[in-house]
Amino acid sequence: MAPKKPPCLPSLLLPLLTLLLPQADTRSFIVDRENDRFLLDGAPFRYVSGSLHYFRVPRVLWADRLLKMRMSGLNAVQFYVPWNYHEPEPGVYNFNGSRDLTAFLNEASIADLLVILRPGPYICAEWEMGGLPAWLLQKPEIQLRTSDPDFLAAVDSWFKVLLPKLYPWLYHNGGNIISIQVENEYGSYKACDFTYMRHLAGLFRALLGDRILLFTTDGPEGLQCGSLQGLYTTVDFGPADNMTEIFALLRKYEPHGPLVNSEYYTGWLDYWGQNHSTRSISAVTKGLENMLKLGASVNMYMFHGGTNFGYWNGADEKGRFLPITTSYDYDAPISEAGDPTPKLFALRNVISKFQEIPLGPLPPPSPKMMLGPLTLHLDGYLLSFLDILCPHGPIRSILPMTFEAVKQDHGFMLYRTYLTHTVSEPTQLWVPNNGVHDRAYVMVDGVFQGVLERNMKHQLFLMGKMGAKLDILLENMGRLSFGSNSSDFKGLLEPPVLGQTALTQWLMFPLKVDKLVKWWFPLPLLRSSHPQAPSGPTFYSTTFSILGEGGDTFLFLPGWTKGQVWINGFNLGRYWTRQGPQQTLYVPRPLLFSRGALNKITLLELENVPSEPQIQFLDRPILNSTLHKTYIYSLSADTQSPSEPMELSGH
């Protein structure tokens, strides 16, 4: 008779492990309406959260920023998911590298931070087109953020890819996502389409289940159209606004449950041509303390702002087109370069009165580096590289076509035609119906004539012989992310008019500038002779080395006008030195090669080059260098302080 097998050890341990290990099905995050609070695993809970956007911070720095947030006393991080960052073309998805959403969720978990997720589909965030993909506009009649079948089909397709990736990360499934926002400040959008909002709510429920807390966020004026039965209603406001009145208004829509401010503004965004926005430490800390005394849950927007690298900045429409700066410093508690500011320490002191702060000091500011001045060398005019910039050749059309019509989402497109008759006297060139979106750099036979700009500069005066080549380089300065209910098409929206003649027969060159900089400029190129003082769109570059380990730094471009800059092929973003307020661009240390290796910087200067084409790297930022009035936002009397110098520093 065979000996009886002893019980398998794992089978003996399994019941014990089941009792000892926290189980996903025992985890819960719910609203306790009877006691106006949240419950986390059955215990009273309040979150003190901060916003950080993974898409504005290099991946290698995520852990550093999240650790600093946790050490500041926060127990949650709130962030958006920009659709256009992950689906660059219909059906083409990118969740790699800096777009690895699950890697960011994992980093938040390691930092012991819960997650409040805002997947849109619209996010605002001062991000290009509010996170919506520009390819939606390839259907010109599409009605964004409504129950338009074309829009809903695209949204459904996207969320059927995104939401299943989030499902394992829901808190009750063992993850760290405690709540998910549906849409974003929808009450500020004139459509007020409840069919659309109900569709989204149903889609979220179908893909994520019934246990996850879904919520909405609106400013006080948007609660009527932004809230929806079955979704928990929250509000957003800043330190200058009347907390008592706004929370009383919130109670009309959400009579029971915890009070929640989903966006408590620690600072504000910057527009080109206006001052760097700030919020005083005293106002921000006082407002936070008053809300915490009420038992409210609060998310601070932003806790770390980061950077609008590349072409990713959005724009507002407040009487005119207002593109947002490359820096998204936001006067936040953690600076653009990731350093703790005095505002952080003051907020940490407030939080410590209400909940336990992790033991240990905050990490110190990162090392900073100075270098230069460095002299840049002329690589050539943009027009000289058309064959490489547009390898498939131009698109021909009687009338000019938009960026969207030729599937050019970002950057630049060149429009070319030829004069059909001689223009011997200075003659007005203009585009009807404010049809320059957004900035046009005009050349006749390669000679720079000047700029046309949306809302700002509507005409130039030109001369030229019959057959002269008229080139108009169009720059997309960022699609509207807030303040508009219409689609923001880019390019020449109407045929330009010269004198009384509407110009036709256009060649359009969608330009692949980033590919030129990354793949072609490292190769030796033939350099033709150039005039002594170039003007108009021109490439400049130089190489430099860093002795030792280097550090974070800030690129300063004194005397340069406006353009785009790349370091080692990475698109750092836009500069607009003449306009301000931002005068320096943040250069994270991981972008640079250290220990004597060669680095390359390339500029596309769009207008005028200084007599000495030099740049410098500074050890501190210059973010406020205009004489324009500071832009002020509030719903009541403002308590904004004058600009405060950032003592520690500034994705």
XYZ file of C-alpha atoms in Angstrom:
651
model
C 0.000 0.000 0.000
C 1.445 3.336 -1.003
C 2.302 5.675 1.862
C -0.185 8.479 2.434
C 1.163 11.801 1.129
C 1.535 14.534 3.746
C -0.611 17.614 3.176
C 1.065 20.087 0.804
C 2.680 22.925 2.780
C 1.228 25.690 0.583
C -2.277 24.301 1.153
C -1.740 24.512 4.935
C -0.437 28.089 4.768
C -3.067 29.433 2.393
C -5.837 29.935 5.001
C -3.341 31.633 7.329
C -2.072 33.938 4.572
C -5.648 34.742 3.644
C -6.236 36.002 7.177
C -2.945 37.891 7.468
C -2.707 39.646 4.102
C -4.896 42.671 3.295
C -7.337 41.577 0.645
C -8.438 43.648 -2.298
C -12.095 42.957 -1.547
C -11.719 44.468 1.946
C -10.382 47.711 0.508
C -12.843 50.522 -0.079
C -13.065 54.263 -0.591
C -16.611 55.569 -0.209
C -18.648 58.646 0.655
C -20.193 58.642 4.147
C -23.091 61.012 3.519
C -24.493 60.757 7.050
C -21.299 62.158 8.536
C -20.102 64.343 5.633
C -16.824 62.500 5.160
C -14.946 59.908 3.171
C -14.255 56.430 4.526
C -11.066 54.608 3.554
C -11.306 50.929 4.483
C -14.134 51.901 6.827
C -12.147 54.564 8.717
C -12.753 58.350 8.440
C -10.435 59.823 5.834
C -9.600 63.189 4.342
C -7.154 63.723 1.503
C -4.700 66.583 1.253
C -3.506 66.214 -2.299
C -1.406 68.015 -4.870
C -1.398 68.123 -8.669
C 1.595 66.980 -10.687
C 1.486 66.155 -14.399
C 3.698 63.262 -15.491
C 3.667 64.653 -19.033
C 5.387 67.861 -17.857
C 8.216 66.116 -15.988
C 10.950 63.873 -17.460
C 10.358 60.270 -16.441
C 13.689 60.005 -14.592
C 12.507 62.792 -12.262
C 9.044 61.391 -11.414
C 10.221 59.623 -8.260
C 12.017 62.731 -6.980
C 8.960 64.967 -7.388
C 6.552 62.433 -5.855
C 8.824 61.852 -2.850
C 8.952 65.594 -2.192
C 5.158 65.735 -2.331
C 4.824 62.910 0.186
C 7.440 64.467 2.484
C 5.432 67.701 2.363
C 2.575 65.899 4.126
C 0.385 65.046 1.139
C -1.371 61.694 1.076
C -2.532 61.811 -2.560
C -1.495 63.034 -5.985
C -3.956 64.242 -8.601
C -3.167 64.179 -12.306
C -4.669 64.317 -15.770
C -4.264 61.897 -18.674
C -3.885 63.831 -21.966
C -5.495 61.870 -24.768
C -3.377 63.566 -27.460
C -0.162 62.537 -25.666
C -1.080 58.860 -25.964
C -2.988 58.585 -29.276
C -1.033 60.679 -31.813
C -2.947 59.158 -34.729
C -6.311 57.385 -34.747
C -5.759 53.876 -33.410
C -2.026 54.418 -32.750
C -1.246 54.326 -29.023
C 1.899 55.223 -27.111
C 2.384 54.243 -23.470
C 6.174 54.003 -23.585
C 8.916 56.050 -21.928
C 7.597 59.332 -20.576
C 4.101 58.163 -21.579
C 4.209 55.027 -19.413
C 1.134 55.698 -17.307
C 1.334 52.493 -15.271
C 4.975 53.240 -14.424
C 3.863 56.612 -13.023
C 1.089 54.958 -11.000
C 3.705 52.580 -9.648
C 6.018 55.463 -8.691
C 3.111 57.102 -6.840
C 2.517 53.833 -5.002
C 6.192 53.607 -4.010
C 5.939 57.174 -2.678
C 2.906 56.080 -0.599
C 0.539 58.417 -2.424
C -3.061 57.626 -3.307
C -4.210 58.757 -6.746
C -7.054 61.001 -7.878
C -7.220 60.476 -11.632
C -8.620 62.863 -14.255
C -8.717 61.090 -17.642
C -10.931 63.601 -19.443
C -11.487 63.136 -22.357
C -11.056 66.938 -22.155
C -8.608 68.054 -19.462
C -7.853 71.773 -20.051
C -4.574 71.781 -18.020
C -3.288 74.637 -20.205
C -2.271 71.790 -22.524
C -2.467 71.739 -26.336
C -6.202 71.591 -27.285
C -7.078 70.694 -23.689
C -5.740 67.190 -24.279
C -8.013 66.429 -27.245
C -6.155 65.093 -30.313
C -5.818 67.526 -33.206
C -6.718 64.738 -35.621
C -10.327 65.064 -34.459
C -10.402 68.272 -36.513
C -9.761 66.353 -39.712
C -13.568 66.230 -39.647
C -14.071 70.013 -39.760
C -17.720 69.914 -38.692
C -17.119 67.848 -35.544
C -18.680 69.239 -32.367
C -16.165 68.652 -29.592
C -17.315 67.748 -26.070
C -20.862 66.963 -27.155
C -22.931 63.917 -28.078
C -21.915 64.386 -31.725
C -21.622 60.756 -32.946
C -18.193 61.383 -34.503
C -16.832 62.714 -31.214
C -18.408 59.968 -29.109
C -17.050 57.252 -31.421
C -13.504 58.582 -30.989
C -13.943 58.922 -27.209
C -15.346 55.404 -26.883
C -12.476 53.954 -28.877
C -9.897 55.762 -26.702
C -11.459 54.886 -23.361
C -11.801 51.228 -24.346
C -7.980 51.253 -24.536
C -7.230 53.504 -21.549
C -9.713 52.464 -18.857
C -8.894 48.740 -18.875
C -5.270 49.740 -18.162
C -6.505 51.600 -15.069
C -8.813 48.879 -13.795
C -6.141 46.874 -11.891
C -4.996 50.114 -10.243
C -8.386 50.923 -8.695
C -8.155 50.995 -4.912
C -10.622 48.189 -4.306
C -8.621 46.034 -6.739
C -5.443 46.521 -4.713
C -4.216 49.652 -6.517
C -3.937 53.287 -5.441
C -6.637 55.077 -7.523
C -9.335 56.177 -5.057
C -11.464 58.308 -7.391
C -11.819 59.261 -11.059
C -13.095 62.518 -12.514
C -15.526 62.528 -15.441
C -14.770 65.261 -18.022
C -13.350 68.535 -16.624
C -15.111 71.768 -15.671
C -17.802 70.918 -18.198
C -20.074 73.613 -16.772
C -17.722 76.238 -18.236
C -18.446 74.925 -21.741
C -21.537 76.433 -23.350
C -22.740 73.136 -24.861
C -24.274 71.940 -21.559
C -24.986 68.585 -23.201
C -26.277 66.246 -20.479
C -26.625 63.425 -23.011
C -22.858 63.622 -23.497
C -22.151 63.617 -19.751
C -24.510 60.685 -19.177
C -22.802 58.800 -21.992
C -19.400 59.317 -20.349
C -20.697 58.257 -16.933
C -22.167 55.090 -18.435
C -18.940 54.333 -20.291
C -16.859 54.726 -17.120
C -19.229 52.443 -15.206
C -19.258 49.826 -17.954
C -15.453 49.668 -18.114
C -14.547 50.297 -14.456
C -17.493 48.867 -12.515
C -19.727 50.310 -9.817
C -17.310 50.483 -6.878
C -14.989 53.283 -8.000
C -15.996 56.798 -6.888
C -16.691 58.981 -9.927
C -16.833 62.758 -9.514
C -17.064 66.070 -11.364
C -15.181 69.335 -10.843
C -16.402 72.820 -11.736
C -15.923 76.417 -10.783
C -18.884 77.883 -8.848
C -20.428 79.303 -12.018
C -20.244 75.905 -13.746
C -21.966 73.660 -11.217
C -25.348 73.800 -12.925
C -24.170 72.311 -16.231
C -21.149 70.421 -14.907
C -22.740 68.287 -12.204
C -24.649 65.082 -12.915
C -26.755 62.833 -10.725
C -24.772 59.744 -9.769
C -21.416 61.558 -9.895
C -20.044 63.185 -6.751
C -19.921 66.973 -7.158
C -16.776 68.928 -6.228
C -15.762 72.533 -6.792
C -12.588 74.509 -7.501
C -11.486 77.954 -6.318
C -8.423 79.843 -5.123
C -7.286 81.752 -2.035
C -8.792 85.019 -3.293
C -12.312 83.595 -3.465
C -15.005 83.442 -0.783
C -14.766 79.922 0.620
C -17.952 80.195 2.712
C -20.114 81.313 -0.210
C -18.691 78.757 -2.623
C -19.060 75.796 -0.258
C -22.624 76.955 0.515
C -23.340 76.907 -3.227
C -21.778 73.451 -3.484
C -24.196 72.208 -0.821
C -27.112 72.993 -3.154
C -25.760 70.353 -5.537
C -24.225 67.945 -3.005
C -26.222 68.387 0.255
C -24.414 65.585 2.110
C -20.914 64.195 2.042
C -17.453 65.743 2.409
C -16.698 69.191 1.044
C -14.062 68.948 -1.704
C -12.013 71.636 -3.434
C -10.474 69.757 -6.367
C -8.353 72.697 -7.558
C -7.109 75.028 -4.855
C -4.815 77.394 -6.735
C -1.323 77.799 -5.271
C -0.366 80.120 -8.129
C -1.433 80.704 -11.705
C -0.387 80.160 -15.316
C 1.607 82.607 -17.428
C 0.826 84.063 -20.846
C 3.434 85.406 -23.249
C 3.513 89.193 -22.927
C 2.171 89.390 -19.362
C 3.877 89.173 -16.000
C 4.743 85.972 -14.189
C 1.744 85.182 -11.989
C 2.154 84.611 -8.271
C 0.031 83.971 -5.198
C 1.316 85.116 -1.826
C 2.355 82.519 0.720
C 0.138 84.031 3.403
C -3.001 83.939 1.230
C -2.420 80.347 0.079
C -1.666 78.993 3.567
C -4.565 80.841 5.187
C -7.040 79.485 2.639
C -5.770 75.932 3.064
C -6.000 76.101 6.853
C -9.556 77.433 6.727
C -10.669 74.569 4.476
C -8.960 71.926 6.589
C -10.642 73.336 9.699
C -13.982 72.606 8.008
C -12.935 69.000 7.442
C -12.762 69.502 3.679
C -10.616 67.420 1.358
C -8.353 69.597 -0.755
C -6.208 69.196 -3.850
C -3.634 71.927 -4.445
C -3.306 72.863 -8.127
C -0.401 72.873 -8.838
C 1.960 71.386 -6.272
C 4.627 71.010 -8.943
C 3.973 72.617 -12.309
C 6.751 71.422 -14.609
C 7.355 72.420 -18.223
C 5.472 72.599 -21.531
C 8.246 70.964 -23.521
C 8.106 70.867 -27.304
C 4.874 72.236 -28.772
C 2.587 71.085 -25.938
C 1.487 74.416 -24.446
C -2.159 75.381 -24.747
C -3.741 78.802 -25.160
C -6.677 80.819 -23.856
C -9.069 83.183 -25.578
C -9.901 86.116 -23.331
C -10.670 88.932 -25.735
C -7.731 87.785 -27.837
C -5.561 84.733 -28.409
C -3.253 84.165 -25.401
C -0.670 81.388 -25.832
C 0.780 79.944 -22.627
C 4.496 80.027 -21.843
C 6.886 77.095 -21.998
C 7.419 77.282 -18.255
C 4.553 75.893 -16.182
C 6.249 76.864 -12.925
C 2.867 78.159 -11.689
C 4.507 79.719 -8.599
C 3.889 76.254 -7.142
C 5.303 74.961 -3.832
C 7.823 72.832 -5.765
C 9.517 74.960 -8.418
C 9.810 74.097 -12.092
C 13.281 72.683 -11.378
C 11.874 70.492 -8.603
C 13.151 72.503 -5.650
C 11.258 73.140 -2.392
C 10.235 76.788 -2.067
C 9.284 78.838 1.028
C 5.647 78.253 0.015
C 6.152 74.500 0.403
C 7.506 74.790 3.936
C 4.664 77.105 4.934
C 2.053 74.688 3.557
C 3.785 71.776 5.254
C 3.443 73.564 8.580
C -0.298 73.997 8.000
C -0.788 70.352 7.019
C 1.100 69.206 10.137
C -1.657 70.717 12.301
C -4.193 68.292 10.833
C -2.347 65.098 9.996
C 0.958 63.384 10.508
C 3.894 64.481 8.378
C 6.409 61.798 7.326
C 9.584 61.864 9.389
C 12.804 63.087 7.841
C 14.012 66.152 5.953
C 12.967 67.094 2.451
C 15.595 66.417 -0.208
C 17.712 69.548 -0.822
C 17.578 71.608 -4.036
C 19.280 69.930 -6.986
C 22.774 71.109 -8.010
C 22.691 73.992 -10.484
C 25.170 74.876 -13.213
C 26.365 78.005 -15.051
C 28.072 77.936 -18.446
C 28.958 80.391 -21.183
C 28.461 82.686 -22.928
C 28.591 80.416 -25.971
C 28.622 81.706 -29.552
C 26.242 79.994 -31.975
C 27.044 79.457 -35.646
C 24.722 79.851 -38.594
C 23.596 76.510 -40.058
C 21.411 78.053 -42.727
C 18.026 79.468 -43.590
C 14.980 77.311 -43.055
C 14.133 77.722 -46.746
C 17.466 76.083 -47.650
C 16.408 72.813 -46.011
C 12.962 72.395 -47.595
C 13.901 69.130 -49.318
C 14.797 67.571 -45.957
C 12.052 69.312 -43.970
C 9.377 68.118 -46.410
C 10.825 65.012 -48.095
C 7.599 64.046 -49.892
C 7.303 67.456 -51.506
C 4.558 70.072 -51.245
C 0.791 69.689 -51.385
C -0.844 71.731 -54.156
C -4.146 73.522 -53.744
C -5.898 76.511 -55.284
C -6.743 77.797 -51.791
C -4.550 77.414 -48.704
C -5.335 74.383 -46.527
C -5.212 74.171 -42.741
C -2.704 72.179 -40.692
C -5.477 69.733 -39.868
C -6.429 69.188 -43.508
C -2.869 68.056 -44.307
C -2.461 66.119 -41.000
C 0.162 68.430 -39.520
C -0.665 68.533 -35.802
C 2.101 70.737 -34.396
C 4.941 73.034 -35.315
C 5.262 74.753 -38.672
C 3.991 74.723 -42.247
C 5.279 76.774 -45.185
C 2.809 78.248 -47.679
C 4.254 79.307 -51.061
C 2.835 81.071 -54.091
C 4.152 83.357 -56.844
C 3.156 86.929 -57.646
C 1.053 87.051 -60.803
C 1.907 90.685 -61.516
C 4.535 93.254 -60.519
C 3.827 95.186 -57.321
C 5.990 98.305 -57.672
C 4.576 100.300 -54.744
C 4.272 99.127 -51.097
C 0.997 97.190 -51.132
C -0.998 95.802 -48.229
C -0.862 92.051 -47.553
C -3.562 90.875 -45.166
C -5.668 87.834 -44.343
C -9.444 88.326 -43.942
C -11.394 87.307 -40.840
C -8.376 87.184 -38.538
C -7.333 84.175 -40.619
C -3.714 83.850 -39.435
C -3.572 81.023 -36.875
C -1.324 81.832 -35.198
C 1.813 83.614 -36.434
C 3.034 84.160 -39.997
C 6.611 84.962 -41.054
C 6.513 86.526 -44.518
C 9.328 86.405 -47.091
C 9.599 87.627 -50.698
C 12.300 85.866 -52.731
C 13.817 84.691 -49.450
C 14.005 88.167 -47.879
C 12.180 88.512 -44.563
C 9.406 91.151 -44.685
C 7.830 90.907 -41.237
C 5.175 89.162 -39.184
C 1.390 88.783 -39.206
C -0.120 87.662 -35.917
C -3.539 86.455 -34.799
C -5.541 89.294 -33.194
C -2.455 91.505 -33.013
C -0.890 92.398 -36.371
C -3.092 92.189 -39.430
C -1.122 93.694 -42.320
C 2.257 94.123 -43.990
C 3.265 96.181 -47.011
C 5.091 94.339 -49.795
C 6.669 94.961 -53.180
C 7.807 92.416 -55.742
C 8.173 91.611 -59.410
C 5.884 89.319 -61.346
C 6.943 85.745 -60.601
C 8.483 86.670 -57.250
C 8.250 83.884 -54.679
C 6.035 84.661 -51.683
C 6.696 82.382 -48.709
C 4.593 82.482 -45.546
C 5.800 80.298 -42.685
C 2.913 79.563 -40.292
C 3.543 78.706 -36.648
C 0.996 76.855 -34.536
C 1.409 78.548 -31.130
C -0.762 75.983 -29.306
C -4.449 75.174 -29.690
C -6.991 76.686 -27.352
C -7.293 74.730 -24.130
C -9.929 76.926 -22.447
C -12.108 79.932 -23.145
C -13.479 78.837 -26.516
C -16.343 76.711 -27.715
C -15.123 76.494 -31.302
C -12.497 74.288 -32.912
C -9.089 75.981 -33.176
C -7.868 75.242 -36.678
C -4.299 76.253 -37.528
C -2.617 77.766 -40.582
C -4.024 80.171 -43.159
C -7.775 79.913 -42.682
C -8.490 82.308 -45.573
C -6.579 83.177 -48.762
C -4.222 86.135 -48.142
C -5.084 89.296 -50.066
C -2.416 91.478 -51.722
C -3.925 94.854 -52.562
C -7.261 93.849 -54.060
C -6.179 90.390 -55.237
C -6.886 87.181 -53.321
C -3.815 84.977 -53.734
C -4.348 81.454 -55.061
C -2.347 78.479 -56.386
C -0.561 77.501 -53.184
C 2.143 74.986 -52.428
C 2.050 73.774 -48.823
C 5.061 72.202 -47.137
C 4.279 70.456 -43.809
C 7.656 70.716 -42.057
C 9.303 67.956 -40.011
C 11.589 70.300 -38.078
C 12.253 67.927 -35.182
C 13.448 65.179 -37.518
C 15.803 67.612 -39.259
C 17.325 68.684 -35.942
C 17.587 65.168 -34.535
C 18.774 63.186 -37.563
C 20.248 65.562 -40.150
C 21.938 68.345 -38.211
C 24.375 65.969 -36.479
C 25.709 65.247 -39.995
C 28.097 67.681 -41.725
C 25.977 69.818 -44.052
C 27.106 72.054 -46.879
C 27.012 75.672 -45.744
C 26.456 78.307 -48.401
C 27.496 81.924 -47.953
C 25.082 84.067 -45.979
C 24.595 87.791 -45.432
C 26.217 89.274 -42.319
C 22.968 89.941 -40.454
C 20.501 87.150 -41.197
C 16.813 87.720 -40.562
C 13.788 85.507 -40.874
C 13.594 81.806 -40.001
C 17.180 80.617 -39.518
C 18.937 77.705 -37.824
C 21.863 78.264 -35.454
C 23.809 75.764 -33.388
C 26.925 75.048 -31.388
C 28.436 72.286 -29.315
C 29.682 72.480 -25.738
C 31.031 70.185 -23.063
C 30.480 70.059 -19.305
C 33.328 69.211 -16.982
C 32.303 67.072 -14.044
C 28.745 65.972 -13.344
C 27.011 69.254 -14.215
C 23.562 70.063 -12.908
C 20.175 71.548 -13.724
C 20.479 74.822 -15.565
C 18.464 77.569 -17.284
C 19.053 78.587 -20.891
C 19.201 82.379 -21.321
C 18.880 83.851 -24.840
C 19.639 87.598 -24.535
C 18.908 89.553 -27.705
C 17.236 86.687 -29.544
C 13.643 87.302 -30.643
C 11.444 84.216 -30.890
C 11.859 80.596 -31.803
C 12.297 76.983 -30.806
C 15.296 75.333 -29.129
C 16.607 71.756 -29.013
C 19.303 70.268 -26.778
C 20.798 66.977 -27.923
C 17.781 66.558 -30.206
C 15.230 67.072 -27.409
C 12.700 69.827 -28.104
C 13.033 72.054 -25.051
C 10.194 74.354 -26.128
C 9.515 77.878 -27.318
C 11.410 80.998 -26.378
C 10.090 84.525 -26.935
C 12.699 86.742 -25.359
C 11.302 89.969 -26.787
C 7.819 89.269 -25.457
C 8.517 87.752 -22.040
C 7.846 87.261 -19.211
C 9.860 84.043 -19.460
C 13.492 84.727 -20.330
C 15.061 81.356 -19.505
C 14.188 77.766 -20.378
C 14.610 75.036 -17.764
C 17.169 72.412 -18.823
C 16.952 69.285 -16.627
C 20.312 67.728 -15.868
C 19.368 64.343 -17.428
C 19.172 66.008 -20.873
C 22.865 66.893 -20.780
C 25.961 64.767 -21.339
C 28.537 65.347 -18.601
C 32.221 64.534 -18.037
C 33.457 66.256 -21.170
C 31.100 64.647 -23.716
C 29.830 66.944 -26.458
C 26.341 68.467 -26.198
C 24.609 70.157 -29.116
C 22.179 73.066 -28.938
C 20.139 74.096 -31.986
C 17.968 77.192 -32.340
C 15.347 77.970 -34.953
C 15.211 81.765 -34.711
C 12.080 82.926 -36.499
C 12.725 86.665 -36.743
C 15.899 88.563 -35.861
C 19.272 87.368 -34.585
C 21.333 89.494 -32.148
C 24.527 91.084 -33.467
C 26.427 88.676 -31.222
C 24.585 85.337 -31.495
C 25.336 84.131 -27.991
C 23.539 82.174 -25.286
C 24.264 81.449 -21.622
C 23.310 78.822 -19.078
C 22.367 80.336 -15.710
C 22.027 78.774 -12.270
C 18.643 80.389 -11.641
C 15.608 81.192 -13.793
C 14.298 84.514 -15.041
C 10.535 84.093 -15.276
C 9.282 87.653 -14.806
C 10.781 90.168 -17.195
C 8.015 92.165 -18.839
C 6.484 95.523 -18.037
C 2.953 94.392 -18.873
C 0.258 94.151 -16.237
C 0.072 90.891 -14.345
C -2.885 88.772 -15.396
C -5.250 88.285 -12.474
C -7.813 85.548 -12.072
C -10.348 85.271 -9.297
C -14.039 85.066 -8.741
C -13.964 87.919 -6.252
C -11.557 90.579 -4.992
C -7.954 89.552 -5.651
C -5.253 89.307 -3.039
C -2.410 88.586 -5.419
C 0.949 89.794 -4.193
C 3.621 91.473 -6.300
C 5.979 89.000 -7.906
C 8.118 87.323 -5.273
C 11.686 86.377 -6.192
C 12.223 82.640 -6.165
C 15.132 82.096 -3.834
C 15.751 78.429 -4.553
C 15.083 78.115 -8.268
C 12.720 78.873 -11.074
C 8.803 69.707 -17.018
